[in-house]
mmCIF file of C-alpha atoms in Angstrom:
data_model
loop_
_atom_site.group_PDB
_atom_site.id
_atom_site.type_symbol
_atom_site.label_atom_id
_atom_site.label_comp_id
_atom_site.label_asym_id
_atom_site.label_seq_id
_atom_site.Cartn_x
_atom_site.Cartn_y
_atom_site.Cartn_z
ATOM 1 C CA LEU A 106 230.342 121.880 181.275
ATOM 2 C CA GLY A 107 227.795 119.542 179.719
ATOM 3 C CA GLY A 108 228.186 116.087 177.835
ATOM 4 C CA VAL A 109 230.454 117.066 175.109
ATOM 5 C CA GLY A 110 232.325 119.871 177.603
ATOM 6 C CA SER A 111 232.496 116.854 180.186
ATOM 7 C CA ARG A 112 234.420 114.931 177.722
ATOM 8 C CA VAL A 113 236.436 117.575 176.087
ATOM 9 C CA ALA A 114 237.657 118.524 179.321
ATOM 10 C CA ALA A 115 238.740 115.292 180.754
ATOM 11 C CA VAL A 116 240.743 114.470 177.617
ATOM 12 C CA CYS A 117 242.246 117.753 177.919
ATOM 13 C CA ALA A 118 242.787 117.195 181.541
ATOM 14 C CA ALA A 119 244.419 114.039 180.913
ATOM 15 C CA LEU A 120 247.006 115.467 178.388
ATOM 16 C CA GLY A 121 248.377 117.763 180.905
ATOM 17 C CA MET A 122 245.939 120.968 180.595
ATOM 18 C CA ALA A 123 244.797 122.876 183.360
ATOM 19 C CA VAL A 124 241.117 123.361 182.384
ATOM 20 C CA LEU A 125 238.740 126.302 183.679
ATOM 21 C CA ALA A 126 235.125 125.284 182.583
ATOM 22 C CA THR A 127 231.796 127.483 183.065
ATOM 23 C CA LYS A 128 228.598 125.334 183.908
ATOM 24 C CA ARG A 129 225.409 126.512 185.000
ATOM 25 C CA SER A 130 224.956 125.146 188.642
ATOM 26 C CA ALA A 131 228.671 125.531 189.797
ATOM 27 C CA ARG A 132 229.764 127.983 192.824
ATOM 28 C CA LEU A 133 231.802 130.676 193.181
ATOM 29 C CA GLY A 134 235.345 129.609 193.710
ATOM 30 C CA GLY A 135 235.461 127.025 191.342
ATOM 31 C CA GLU A 136 234.739 123.909 192.253
ATOM 32 C CA GLY A 137 236.511 120.606 191.344
ATOM 33 C CA GLY A 138 235.496 119.042 188.463
ATOM 34 C CA GLY A 139 237.754 116.293 188.585
ATOM 35 C CA SER A 140 241.741 116.019 188.108
ATOM 36 C CA GLY A 141 242.966 119.151 186.883
ATOM 37 C CA ILE A 142 239.443 120.659 185.751
ATOM 38 C CA GLU A 143 238.387 123.827 187.921
ATOM 39 C CA VAL A 144 234.650 124.456 187.546
ATOM 40 C CA HIS A 145 233.076 128.157 187.555
ATOM 41 C CA PRO A 146 229.787 129.922 187.082
ATOM 42 C CA PRO A 147 229.114 131.543 183.776
ATOM 43 C CA GLY A 148 229.534 134.886 185.658
ATOM 44 C CA ALA A 149 233.103 133.865 185.913
ATOM 45 C CA LEU A 150 233.816 133.573 182.384
ATOM 46 C CA ARG A 151 234.942 137.148 181.732
ATOM 47 C CA GLU A 152 237.708 136.620 184.588
ATOM 48 C CA LEU A 153 238.788 133.485 183.295
ATOM 49 C CA LEU A 154 239.583 134.109 179.616
ATOM 50 C CA PRO A 155 242.608 136.407 180.153
ATOM 51 C CA ARG A 156 244.011 133.223 181.266
ATOM 52 C CA ALA A 157 243.084 130.569 178.436
ATOM 53 C CA ASP A 158 245.657 129.502 176.080
ATOM 54 C CA ALA A 159 242.332 128.058 174.113
ATOM 55 C CA LEU A 160 239.329 128.704 174.551
ATOM 56 C CA LEU A 161 237.362 125.648 173.766
ATOM 57 C CA VAL A 162 233.319 126.126 173.041
ATOM 58 C CA CYS A 163 230.804 123.102 173.261
ATOM 59 C CA LEU A 164 227.841 124.831 173.982
ATOM 60 C CA PRO A 165 224.560 123.902 172.030
ATOM 61 C CA GLY A 166 222.865 127.390 170.079
ATOM 62 C CA THR A 167 219.894 128.601 172.427
ATOM 63 C CA GLU A 168 218.909 132.375 172.993
ATOM 64 C CA GLU A 169 221.281 132.013 176.323
ATOM 65 C CA THR A 170 224.295 131.657 174.493
ATOM 66 C CA ARG A 171 223.576 133.355 171.256
ATOM 67 C CA GLY A 172 226.589 135.625 170.826
ATOM 68 C CA LEU A 173 227.674 134.823 174.490
ATOM 69 C CA ILE A 174 231.155 135.282 172.904
ATOM 70 C CA GLY A 175 231.568 138.103 171.474
ATOM 71 C CA ALA A 176 234.293 141.168 170.459
ATOM 72 C CA GLU A 177 234.654 142.089 174.267
ATOM 73 C CA GLU A 178 235.225 138.610 175.224
ATOM 74 C CA LEU A 179 237.407 137.777 172.642
ATOM 75 C CA ALA A 180 239.799 140.952 173.459
ATOM 76 C CA LEU A 181 240.178 138.956 176.417
ATOM 77 C CA LEU A 182 242.136 136.470 175.552
ATOM 78 C CA PRO A 183 245.801 136.212 175.100
ATOM 79 C CA ARG A 184 247.308 136.933 172.007
ATOM 80 C CA HIS A 185 248.599 133.322 171.662
ATOM 81 C CA ALA A 186 245.380 131.805 172.431
ATOM 82 C CA VAL A 187 243.488 129.578 169.886
ATOM 83 C CA VAL A 188 239.805 129.651 169.671
ATOM 84 C CA VAL A 189 237.647 126.044 168.980
ATOM 85 C CA ASN A 190 234.284 125.478 168.263
ATOM 86 C CA VAL A 191 232.873 122.214 168.055
ATOM 87 C CA GLY A 192 229.204 123.440 169.392
ATOM 88 C CA ARG A 193 227.290 126.184 167.564
ATOM 89 C CA GLY A 194 228.703 129.159 165.245
ATOM 90 C CA ALA A 195 226.128 131.407 167.115
ATOM 91 C CA VAL A 196 227.628 131.084 170.319
ATOM 92 C CA ILE A 197 230.543 133.325 169.336
ATOM 93 C CA ASP A 198 229.983 136.519 166.975
ATOM 94 C CA GLU A 199 231.141 135.679 163.504
ATOM 95 C CA HIS A 200 232.343 139.234 162.795
ATOM 96 C CA ALA A 201 233.997 139.428 165.883
ATOM 97 C CA LEU A 202 236.003 136.043 165.649
ATOM 98 C CA TYR A 203 236.968 137.203 161.738
ATOM 99 C CA ALA A 204 238.179 140.465 162.317
ATOM 100 C CA ALA A 205 240.292 139.331 165.628
ATOM 101 C CA LEU A 206 241.621 136.670 163.718
ATOM 102 C CA ARG A 207 242.363 138.777 160.829
ATOM 103 C CA GLU A 208 244.034 141.434 162.602
ATOM 104 C CA GLY A 209 246.089 138.620 164.629
ATOM 105 C CA ARG A 210 244.582 139.546 168.346
ATOM 106 C CA LEU A 211 244.317 135.789 168.762
ATOM 107 C CA HIS A 212 246.929 133.139 167.242
ATOM 108 C CA GLY A 213 244.326 130.995 165.272
ATOM 109 C CA ALA A 214 241.072 128.940 165.407
ATOM 110 C CA GLY A 215 239.308 125.406 164.541
ATOM 111 C CA LEU A 216 235.691 125.569 163.917
ATOM 112 C CA ASP A 217 233.971 123.029 163.180
ATOM 113 C CA VAL A 218 230.778 124.584 163.086
ATOM 114 C CA TRP A 219 228.593 126.717 160.669
ATOM 115 C CA TRP A 220 227.049 130.080 161.186
ATOM 116 C CA SER A 221 224.811 129.297 157.691
ATOM 117 C CA TYR A 222 223.733 125.862 157.503
ATOM 118 C CA PRO A 223 221.600 124.233 154.566
ATOM 119 C CA ALA A 224 218.294 123.771 154.933
ATOM 120 C CA THR A 225 218.864 120.764 152.366
ATOM 121 C CA TYR A 226 221.376 118.391 150.474
ATOM 122 C CA GLU A 227 221.146 120.553 147.512
ATOM 123 C CA GLU A 228 221.980 123.752 149.072
ATOM 124 C CA ALA A 229 225.198 122.185 151.191
ATOM 125 C CA LEU A 230 226.795 122.424 147.845
ATOM 126 C CA CYS A 231 226.458 125.829 147.908
ATOM 127 C CA THR A 232 225.902 127.232 151.402
ATOM 128 C CA PRO A 233 229.199 128.970 152.357
ATOM 129 C CA PRO A 234 229.856 128.323 156.061
ATOM 130 C CA SER A 235 230.054 131.876 156.974
ATOM 131 C CA ALA A 236 229.471 135.461 155.670
ATOM 132 C CA PHE A 237 233.137 136.147 156.192
ATOM 133 C CA PRO A 238 236.513 134.219 154.319
ATOM 134 C CA TYR A 239 237.319 132.317 156.731
ATOM 135 C CA GLY A 240 239.175 130.332 154.688
ATOM 136 C CA GLU A 241 241.193 132.712 153.407
ATOM 137 C CA LEU A 242 242.912 133.256 156.660
ATOM 138 C CA ASP A 243 246.372 131.219 157.464
ATOM 139 C CA ARG A 244 245.651 129.919 160.581
ATOM 140 C CA VAL A 245 242.110 128.599 160.812
ATOM 141 C CA VAL A 246 240.914 125.268 159.827
ATOM 142 C CA LEU A 247 237.632 124.481 159.272
ATOM 143 C CA SER A 248 235.349 121.635 159.394
ATOM 144 C CA PRO A 249 231.571 121.566 158.333
ATOM 145 C CA HIS A 250 230.534 120.146 161.792
ATOM 146 C CA ARG A 251 231.362 116.722 161.570
ATOM 147 C CA GLY A 252 234.800 116.418 163.086
ATOM 148 C CA GLY A 253 233.560 114.830 166.257
ATOM 149 C CA GLY A 254 231.364 112.147 164.048
ATOM 150 C CA ILE A 255 233.859 109.477 163.832
ATOM 151 C CA GLY A 256 231.942 106.186 164.848
ATOM 152 C CA VAL A 257 228.698 107.799 164.655
ATOM 153 C CA ALA A 258 226.675 105.685 162.299
ATOM 154 C CA ASP A 259 224.470 108.396 160.411
ATOM 155 C CA LEU A 260 227.715 110.789 159.825
ATOM 156 C CA GLU A 261 229.883 107.874 158.764
ATOM 157 C CA LEU A 262 226.939 106.946 155.841
ATOM 158 C CA ALA A 263 226.751 110.484 155.095
ATOM 159 C CA ARG A 264 230.575 111.026 155.068
ATOM 160 C CA MET A 265 231.481 108.072 152.792
ATOM 161 C CA ARG A 266 228.282 109.056 150.490
ATOM 162 C CA ARG A 267 230.108 112.455 149.995
ATOM 163 C CA ILE A 268 233.249 111.011 149.803
ATOM 164 C CA GLY A 269 232.268 108.703 147.287
ATOM 165 C CA GLU A 270 230.283 111.343 145.160
ATOM 166 C CA MET A 271 233.568 113.279 145.183
ATOM 167 C CA LEU A 272 235.951 110.560 143.821
ATOM 168 C CA SER A 273 233.595 109.468 141.476
ATOM 169 C CA ALA A 274 233.251 112.960 140.017
ATOM 170 C CA ALA A 275 237.049 113.666 140.239
ATOM 171 C CA GLY A 276 237.340 110.369 138.030
ATOM 172 C CA ARG A 277 234.553 111.347 135.489
ATOM 173 C CA ASP A 278 235.087 115.163 135.348
ATOM 174 C CA GLY A 279 238.595 115.837 136.562
ATOM 175 C CA VAL A 280 239.718 117.015 139.744
ATOM 176 C CA GLU A 281 239.073 120.621 138.801
ATOM 177 C CA ARG A 282 235.324 119.953 138.470
ATOM 178 C CA MET A 283 234.889 117.601 141.341
ATOM 179 C CA PRO A 284 232.307 119.166 144.035
ATOM 180 C CA HIS A 285 232.695 120.281 147.160
ATOM 181 C CA ARG A 286 236.112 121.992 146.118
ATOM 182 C CA TRP A 287 236.868 125.133 148.047
ATOM 183 C CA ASP A 288 236.587 128.296 145.298
ATOM 184 C CA PHE A 289 238.679 130.766 147.089
ATOM 185 C CA GLY A 290 237.309 133.502 144.425
ATOM 186 C CA LEU A 291 234.065 132.382 145.674
ATOM 187 C CA GLY A 292 234.903 132.318 149.454
ATOM 188 C CA TYR A 293 233.032 128.591 149.881
#
């Protein structure tokens, strides 16, 4: 439960959700993290997953977190659960999540992450977010790691530049030739 996770947990608790969180420095037994927030050590994750209606992942991409949520962890979630990842894609096993969603073992997902990040601006025009066609799944919302960027000057400028480019291209070349359109045939 770092900086982003603490903010997300506080908002969820304010909306009336019972929040179960993990934190490296937490003790066994679920110490209080504020009103409506139980904080547990990372080792309790597998015990907490069956109780989750939503799994919100706010973790950075490190060796410690890579693949933390795999097929076994996803199988512990209730069928009605929704997975939301606003941290880094590599925290959740890409194939395992896609399979669970495709097979209906999870209700849905909100993914503000990519597993494949472009190295340059030019590559951003042709880099799919994943090796799997998440965009073809009905219960998945995708965002290129910008969902929380409202008010962040650099992200706002980049977003405005991209929107301007898209609108200019649509006006000049027509909507069908507009850049950044999702192409279901190509999978991105």
